[in-house]
Short mmCIF file of C-alpha atoms and ligand atoms in Angstrom, two decimals:
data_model
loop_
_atom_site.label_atom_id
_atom_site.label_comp_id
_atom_site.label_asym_id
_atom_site.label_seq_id
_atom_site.Cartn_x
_atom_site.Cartn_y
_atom_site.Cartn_z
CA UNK A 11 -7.04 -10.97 20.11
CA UNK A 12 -6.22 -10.48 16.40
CA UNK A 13 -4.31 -7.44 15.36
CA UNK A 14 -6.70 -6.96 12.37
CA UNK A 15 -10.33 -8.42 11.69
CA UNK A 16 -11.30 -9.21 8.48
CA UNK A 17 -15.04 -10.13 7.96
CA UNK A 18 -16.21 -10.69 4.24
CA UNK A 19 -19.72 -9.60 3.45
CA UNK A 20 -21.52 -9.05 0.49
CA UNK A 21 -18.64 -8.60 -1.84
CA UNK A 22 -16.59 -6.25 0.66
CA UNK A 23 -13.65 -7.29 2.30
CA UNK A 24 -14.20 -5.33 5.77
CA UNK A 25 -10.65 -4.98 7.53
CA UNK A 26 -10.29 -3.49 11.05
CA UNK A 27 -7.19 -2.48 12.49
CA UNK A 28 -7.31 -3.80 16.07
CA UNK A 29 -4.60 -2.45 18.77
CA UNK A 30 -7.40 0.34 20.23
CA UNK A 31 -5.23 0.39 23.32
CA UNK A 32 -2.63 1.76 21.32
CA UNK A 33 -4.92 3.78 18.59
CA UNK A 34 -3.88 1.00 16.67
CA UNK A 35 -0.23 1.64 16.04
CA UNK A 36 1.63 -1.09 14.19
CA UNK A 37 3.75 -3.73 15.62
CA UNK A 38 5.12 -6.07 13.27
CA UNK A 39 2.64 -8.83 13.93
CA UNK A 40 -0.12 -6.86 12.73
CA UNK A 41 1.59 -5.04 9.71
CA UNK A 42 2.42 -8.84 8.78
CA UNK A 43 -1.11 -9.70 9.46
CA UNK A 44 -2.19 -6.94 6.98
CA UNK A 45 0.19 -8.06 4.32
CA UNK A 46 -1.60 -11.55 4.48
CA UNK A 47 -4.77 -9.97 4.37
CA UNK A 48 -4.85 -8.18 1.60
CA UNK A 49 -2.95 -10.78 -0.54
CA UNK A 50 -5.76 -12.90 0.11
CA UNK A 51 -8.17 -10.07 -0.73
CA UNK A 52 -5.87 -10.22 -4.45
CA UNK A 53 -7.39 -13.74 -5.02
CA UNK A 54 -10.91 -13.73 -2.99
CA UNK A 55 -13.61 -14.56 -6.06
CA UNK A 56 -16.36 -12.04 -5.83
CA UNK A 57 -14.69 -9.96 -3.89
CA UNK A 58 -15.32 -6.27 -5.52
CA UNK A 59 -13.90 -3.69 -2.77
CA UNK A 60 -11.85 -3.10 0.03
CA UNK A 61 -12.66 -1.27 3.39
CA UNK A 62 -9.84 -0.59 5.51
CA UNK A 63 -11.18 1.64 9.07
CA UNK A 64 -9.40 1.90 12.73
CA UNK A 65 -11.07 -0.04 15.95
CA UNK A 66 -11.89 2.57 19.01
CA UNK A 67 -11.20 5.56 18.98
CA UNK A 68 -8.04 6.03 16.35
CA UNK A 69 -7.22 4.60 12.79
CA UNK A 70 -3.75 4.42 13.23
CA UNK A 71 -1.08 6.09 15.27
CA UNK A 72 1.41 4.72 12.89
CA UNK A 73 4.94 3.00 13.80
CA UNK A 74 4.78 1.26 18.13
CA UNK A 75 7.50 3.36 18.84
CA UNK A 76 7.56 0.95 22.20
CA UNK A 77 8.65 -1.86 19.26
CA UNK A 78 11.31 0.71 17.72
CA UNK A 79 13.41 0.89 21.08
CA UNK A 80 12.62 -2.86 21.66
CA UNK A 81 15.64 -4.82 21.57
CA UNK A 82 14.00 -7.89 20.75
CA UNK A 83 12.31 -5.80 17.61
CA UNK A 84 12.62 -5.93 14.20
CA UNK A 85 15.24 -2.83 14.00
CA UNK A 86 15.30 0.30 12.02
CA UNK A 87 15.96 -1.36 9.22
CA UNK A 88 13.42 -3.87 8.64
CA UNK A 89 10.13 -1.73 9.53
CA UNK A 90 10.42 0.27 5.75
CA UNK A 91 11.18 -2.96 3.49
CA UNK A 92 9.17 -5.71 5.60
CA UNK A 93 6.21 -3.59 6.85
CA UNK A 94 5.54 -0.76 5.54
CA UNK A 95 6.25 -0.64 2.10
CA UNK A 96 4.97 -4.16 0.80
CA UNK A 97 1.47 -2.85 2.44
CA UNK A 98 1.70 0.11 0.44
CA UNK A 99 2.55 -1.55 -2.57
CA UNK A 100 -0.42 -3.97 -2.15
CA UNK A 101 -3.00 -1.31 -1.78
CA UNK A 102 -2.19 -0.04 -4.95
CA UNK A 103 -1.82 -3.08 -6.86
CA UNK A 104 -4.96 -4.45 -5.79
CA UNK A 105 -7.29 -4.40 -8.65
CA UNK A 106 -9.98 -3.59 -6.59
CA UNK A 107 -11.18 -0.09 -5.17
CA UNK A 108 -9.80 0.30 -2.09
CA UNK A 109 -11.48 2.65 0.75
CA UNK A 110 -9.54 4.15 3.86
CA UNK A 111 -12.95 5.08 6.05
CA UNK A 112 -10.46 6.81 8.85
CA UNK A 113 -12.69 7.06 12.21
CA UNK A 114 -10.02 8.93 14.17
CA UNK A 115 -6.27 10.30 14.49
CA UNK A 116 -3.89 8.94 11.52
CA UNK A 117 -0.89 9.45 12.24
CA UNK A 118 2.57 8.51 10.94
CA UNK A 119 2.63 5.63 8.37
CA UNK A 120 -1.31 5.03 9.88
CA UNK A 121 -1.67 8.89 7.85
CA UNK A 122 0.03 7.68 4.84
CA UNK A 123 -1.29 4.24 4.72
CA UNK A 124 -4.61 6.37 4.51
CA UNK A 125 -3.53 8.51 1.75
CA UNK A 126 -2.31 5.39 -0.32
CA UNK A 127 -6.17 4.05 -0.50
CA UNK A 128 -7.89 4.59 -3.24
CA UNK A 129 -10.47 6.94 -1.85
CA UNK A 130 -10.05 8.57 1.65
CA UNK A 131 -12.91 9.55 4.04
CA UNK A 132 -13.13 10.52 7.59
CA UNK A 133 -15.22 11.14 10.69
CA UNK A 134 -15.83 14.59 11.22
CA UNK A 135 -13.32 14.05 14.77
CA UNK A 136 -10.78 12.41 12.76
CA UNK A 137 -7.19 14.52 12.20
CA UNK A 138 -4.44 13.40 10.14
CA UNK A 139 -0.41 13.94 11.47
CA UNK A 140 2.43 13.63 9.43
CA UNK A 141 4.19 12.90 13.12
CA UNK A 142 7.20 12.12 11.31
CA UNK A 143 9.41 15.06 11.88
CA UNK A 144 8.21 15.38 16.08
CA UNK A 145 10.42 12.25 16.50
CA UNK A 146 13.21 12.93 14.33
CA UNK A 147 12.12 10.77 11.06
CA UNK A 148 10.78 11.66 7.67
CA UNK A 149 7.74 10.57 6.72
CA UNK A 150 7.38 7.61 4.48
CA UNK A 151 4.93 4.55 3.77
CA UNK A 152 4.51 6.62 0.15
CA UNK A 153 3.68 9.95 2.28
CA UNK A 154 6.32 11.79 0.27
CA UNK A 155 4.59 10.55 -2.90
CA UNK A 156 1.13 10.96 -2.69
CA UNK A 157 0.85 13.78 -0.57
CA UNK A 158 2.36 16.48 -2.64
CA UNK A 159 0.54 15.15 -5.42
CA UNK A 160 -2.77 15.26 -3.48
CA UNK A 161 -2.25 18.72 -2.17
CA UNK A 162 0.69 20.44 -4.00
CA UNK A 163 4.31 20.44 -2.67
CA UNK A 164 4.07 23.66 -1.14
CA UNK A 165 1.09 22.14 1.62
CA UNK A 166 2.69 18.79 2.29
CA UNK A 167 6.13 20.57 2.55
CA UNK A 168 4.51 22.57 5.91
CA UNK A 169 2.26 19.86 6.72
CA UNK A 170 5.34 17.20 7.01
CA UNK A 171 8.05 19.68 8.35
CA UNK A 172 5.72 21.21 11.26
CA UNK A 173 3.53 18.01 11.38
CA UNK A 174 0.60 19.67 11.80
CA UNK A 175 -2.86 18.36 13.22
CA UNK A 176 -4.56 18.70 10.44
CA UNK A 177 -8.54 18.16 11.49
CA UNK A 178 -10.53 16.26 8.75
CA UNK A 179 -12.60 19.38 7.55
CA UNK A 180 -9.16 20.90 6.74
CA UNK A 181 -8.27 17.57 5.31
CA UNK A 182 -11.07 17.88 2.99
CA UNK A 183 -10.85 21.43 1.80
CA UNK A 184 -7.31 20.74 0.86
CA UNK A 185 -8.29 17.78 -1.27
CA UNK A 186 -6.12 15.62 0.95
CA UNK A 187 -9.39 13.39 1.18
CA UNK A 188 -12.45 12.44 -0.75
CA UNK A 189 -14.97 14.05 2.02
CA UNK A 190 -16.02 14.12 5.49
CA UNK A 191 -18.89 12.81 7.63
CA UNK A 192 -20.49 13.42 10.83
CA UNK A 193 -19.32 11.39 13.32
CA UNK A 194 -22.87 10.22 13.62
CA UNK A 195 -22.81 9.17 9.80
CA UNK A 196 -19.23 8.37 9.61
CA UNK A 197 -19.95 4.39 9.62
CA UNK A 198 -22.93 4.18 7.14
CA UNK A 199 -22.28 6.33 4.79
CA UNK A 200 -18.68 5.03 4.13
CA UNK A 201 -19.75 1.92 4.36
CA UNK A 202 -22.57 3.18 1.58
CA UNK A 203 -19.45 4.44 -0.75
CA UNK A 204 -17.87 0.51 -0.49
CA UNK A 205 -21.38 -1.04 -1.06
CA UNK A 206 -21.82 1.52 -4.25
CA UNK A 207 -18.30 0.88 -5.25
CA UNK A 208 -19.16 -3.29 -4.70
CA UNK A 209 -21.80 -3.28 -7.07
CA UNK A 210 -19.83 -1.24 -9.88
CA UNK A 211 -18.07 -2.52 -12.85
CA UNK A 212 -15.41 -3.65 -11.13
CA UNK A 213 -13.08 -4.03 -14.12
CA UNK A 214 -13.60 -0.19 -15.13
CA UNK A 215 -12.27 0.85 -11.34
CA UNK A 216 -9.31 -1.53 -11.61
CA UNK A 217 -8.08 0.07 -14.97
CA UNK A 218 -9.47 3.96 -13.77
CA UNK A 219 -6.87 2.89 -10.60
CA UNK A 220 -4.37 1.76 -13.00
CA UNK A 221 -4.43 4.76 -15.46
CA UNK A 222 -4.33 6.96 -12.62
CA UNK A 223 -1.33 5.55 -10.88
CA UNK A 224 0.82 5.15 -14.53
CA UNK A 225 -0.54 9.15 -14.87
CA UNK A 226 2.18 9.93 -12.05
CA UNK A 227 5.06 9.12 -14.55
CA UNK A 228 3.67 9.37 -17.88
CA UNK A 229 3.71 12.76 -20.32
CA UNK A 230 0.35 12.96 -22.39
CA UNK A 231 0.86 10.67 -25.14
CA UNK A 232 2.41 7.88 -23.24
CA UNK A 233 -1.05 8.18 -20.96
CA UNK A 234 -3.37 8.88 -23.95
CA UNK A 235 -1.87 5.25 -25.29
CA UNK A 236 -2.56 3.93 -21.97
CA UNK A 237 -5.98 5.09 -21.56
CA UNK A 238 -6.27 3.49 -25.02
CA UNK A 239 -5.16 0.08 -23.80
CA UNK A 240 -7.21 0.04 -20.93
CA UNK A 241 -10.21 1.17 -22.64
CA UNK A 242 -9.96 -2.00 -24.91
CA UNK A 243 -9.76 -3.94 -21.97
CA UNK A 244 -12.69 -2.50 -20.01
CA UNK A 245 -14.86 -2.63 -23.64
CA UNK A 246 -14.15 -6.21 -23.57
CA UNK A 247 -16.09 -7.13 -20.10
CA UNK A 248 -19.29 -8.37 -19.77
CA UNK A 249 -20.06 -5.13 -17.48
CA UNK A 250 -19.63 -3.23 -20.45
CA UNK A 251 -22.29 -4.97 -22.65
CA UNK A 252 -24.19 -4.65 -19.55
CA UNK A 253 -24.08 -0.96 -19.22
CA UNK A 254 -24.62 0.18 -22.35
CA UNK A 255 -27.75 -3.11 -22.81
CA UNK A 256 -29.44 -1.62 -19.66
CA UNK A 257 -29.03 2.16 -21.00
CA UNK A 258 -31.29 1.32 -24.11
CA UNK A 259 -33.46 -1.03 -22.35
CA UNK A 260 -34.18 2.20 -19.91
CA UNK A 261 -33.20 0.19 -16.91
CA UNK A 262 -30.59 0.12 -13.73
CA UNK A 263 -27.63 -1.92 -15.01
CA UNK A 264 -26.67 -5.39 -12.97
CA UNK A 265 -23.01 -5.42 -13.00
CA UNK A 266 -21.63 -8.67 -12.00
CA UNK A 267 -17.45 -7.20 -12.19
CA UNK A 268 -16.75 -9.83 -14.48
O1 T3D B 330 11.72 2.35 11.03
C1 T3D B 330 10.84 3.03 11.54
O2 T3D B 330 10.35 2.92 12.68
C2 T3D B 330 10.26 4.06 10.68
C3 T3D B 330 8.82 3.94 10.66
C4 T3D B 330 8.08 5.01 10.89
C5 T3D B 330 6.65 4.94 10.76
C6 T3D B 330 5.93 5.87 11.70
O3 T3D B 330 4.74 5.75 11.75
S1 T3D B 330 6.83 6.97 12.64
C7 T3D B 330 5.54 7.84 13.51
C8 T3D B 330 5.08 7.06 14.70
N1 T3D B 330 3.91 7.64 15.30
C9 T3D B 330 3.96 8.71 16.08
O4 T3D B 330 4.97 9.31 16.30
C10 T3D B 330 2.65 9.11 16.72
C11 T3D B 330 2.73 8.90 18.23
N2 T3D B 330 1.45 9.17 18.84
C12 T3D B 330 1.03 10.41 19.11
O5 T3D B 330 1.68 11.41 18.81
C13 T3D B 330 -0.29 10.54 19.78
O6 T3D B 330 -0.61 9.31 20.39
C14 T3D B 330 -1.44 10.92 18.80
C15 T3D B 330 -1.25 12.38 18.36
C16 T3D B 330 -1.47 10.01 17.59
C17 T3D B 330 -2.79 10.80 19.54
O7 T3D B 330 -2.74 11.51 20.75
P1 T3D B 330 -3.86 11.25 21.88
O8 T3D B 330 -3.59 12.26 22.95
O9 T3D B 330 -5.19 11.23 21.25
O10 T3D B 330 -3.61 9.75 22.41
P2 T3D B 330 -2.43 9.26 23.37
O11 T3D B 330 -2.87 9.39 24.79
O12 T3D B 330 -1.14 9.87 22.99
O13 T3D B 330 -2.36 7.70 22.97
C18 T3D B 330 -3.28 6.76 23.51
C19 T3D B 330 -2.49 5.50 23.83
O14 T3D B 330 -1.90 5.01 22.61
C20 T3D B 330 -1.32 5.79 24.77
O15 T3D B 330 -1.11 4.61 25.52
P3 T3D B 330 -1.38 4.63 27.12
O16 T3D B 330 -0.54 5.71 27.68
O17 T3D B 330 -2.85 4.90 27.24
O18 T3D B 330 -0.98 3.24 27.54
C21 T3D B 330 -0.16 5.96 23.80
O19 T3D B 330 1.08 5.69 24.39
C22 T3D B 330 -0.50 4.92 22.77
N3 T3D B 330 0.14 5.24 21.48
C23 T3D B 330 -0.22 6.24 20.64
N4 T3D B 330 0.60 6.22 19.59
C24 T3D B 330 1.45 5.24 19.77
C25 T3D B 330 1.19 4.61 20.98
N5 T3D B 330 1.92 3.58 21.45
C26 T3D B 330 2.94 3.18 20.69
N6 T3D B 330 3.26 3.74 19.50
C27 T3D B 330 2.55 4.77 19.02
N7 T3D B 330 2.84 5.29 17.81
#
């Protein structure tokens, strides 16, 4: 059985995490599958968005902390550098939109590889754990970076120290995610947001995900100059001269992404 499924359909790159015994924590082999994954979600043609969601019950209960005490395991000090933090790095340098649709408990790096998609919703039964700090660790896979920018330091200071459960209603009202659905709802209508997101000028989300990543270190004029250079760049696509043709022709635009 594959660690993660990846099913392309209509311009979406569907990927399931896929240890449901283990609420999908990571092992190396499927952190390695991931990697692969979304590399060759950086070069699909057509491919317009990325859906990322948890098989069974769980998204992702983060680090197999069977794996960590493994002797035959990768060690300590391979999980950050060889797992972790190249998937991390991928999901934001994709130049696609990239959707975390989290359908039950996140915990760990399975929390933080949430929070480092590029929009975040949940299943009204989902929770979110920074479960760092229960075992002794601190969190990481970017948690210490996007978190306190997400929710201000003073939140993801408690939330990481007491790892909290923090319920996805909670989650939501603290702008740690984009919303929540009823569990009933939870798989259409986030797979709704990737279809609308699919069919968008795909382009204009790749340099709004750009300008709002270089945002993190820039003052105001450095980002004013880069909202000016990615505005040439998104004026210069054909979704562009589609937009603004189908405004004055009074009709739904057909965005192609190119
Ligand atoms: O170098 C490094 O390692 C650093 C990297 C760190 C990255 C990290 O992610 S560290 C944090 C690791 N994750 C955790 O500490 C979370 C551990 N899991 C839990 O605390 C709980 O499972 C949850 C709160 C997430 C969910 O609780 P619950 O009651 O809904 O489920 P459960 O019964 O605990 O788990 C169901 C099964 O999944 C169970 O297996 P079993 O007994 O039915 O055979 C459980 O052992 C397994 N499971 C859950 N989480 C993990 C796991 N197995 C291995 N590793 C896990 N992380």
């Amino acid at each position: 059985m594959n660690s993660v499924l990846f099913e392309l359909k209509d311009g979406i790159a569907f990927i399931t995490l896929n240890r449901p015994d283990k609420l999908n924590a990571f092992n190396r082999e499927m952190a390695l599958l991931l990697q692969n994954i979304l590399d060759e979600c950086a070069d699909l043609p057509g491919l317009r968005c990325i859906y990322i969601t948890g098989a069974g019950k769980g998204f992702s209960a983060g680090q197999d902390l069977a794996e960590v005490v493994d002797p035959n395991g990768p060690g300590m000090e391979r999980i950050l550098q060889e797992h972790y933090n190249p998937i991390v790095a991928r999901i934001r340098s994709l130049n696609k939109p990239v959707v975390a649709a989290v359908n039950g408990v996140a915990a760990g790096a399975g929390a933080n590889i949430a929070l480092a998609c590029d929009i975040v919703v949940a299943g009204e039964s989902a929770s979110f754990i920074q479960a760092f700090s229960r075992i002794g660790l601190i969190p990481d896979s970017g948690g210490t970076w996007h978190l306190p920018r997400l929710i201000g330091w003073q939140k993801a200071s408690a939330i990481m120290m007491l790892a909290d459960k923090i319920s996805a209603n909670e989650a939501e009202r603290m702008g740690m995610i984009y919303k929540v659905f009823s569990d009933a709802d939870f798989e259409s209508s986030s797979k709704k947001i990737a279809e609308t997101l699919a069919a968008m000028p795909t382009m204009a989300l790749a340099y709004i995900k750009e300008a709002l990543t270089n945002s993190a270190g820039n003052d105001l004029e450095s980002q004013l100059s880069t909202e000016d250079e990615l505005q040439q760049k998104a004026a210069a696509t054909e979704d562009f001269k589609e937009g603004v043709k189908a405004f004055l022709e009074k009709r739904s635009p057909v965005f192609t992404g190119n």
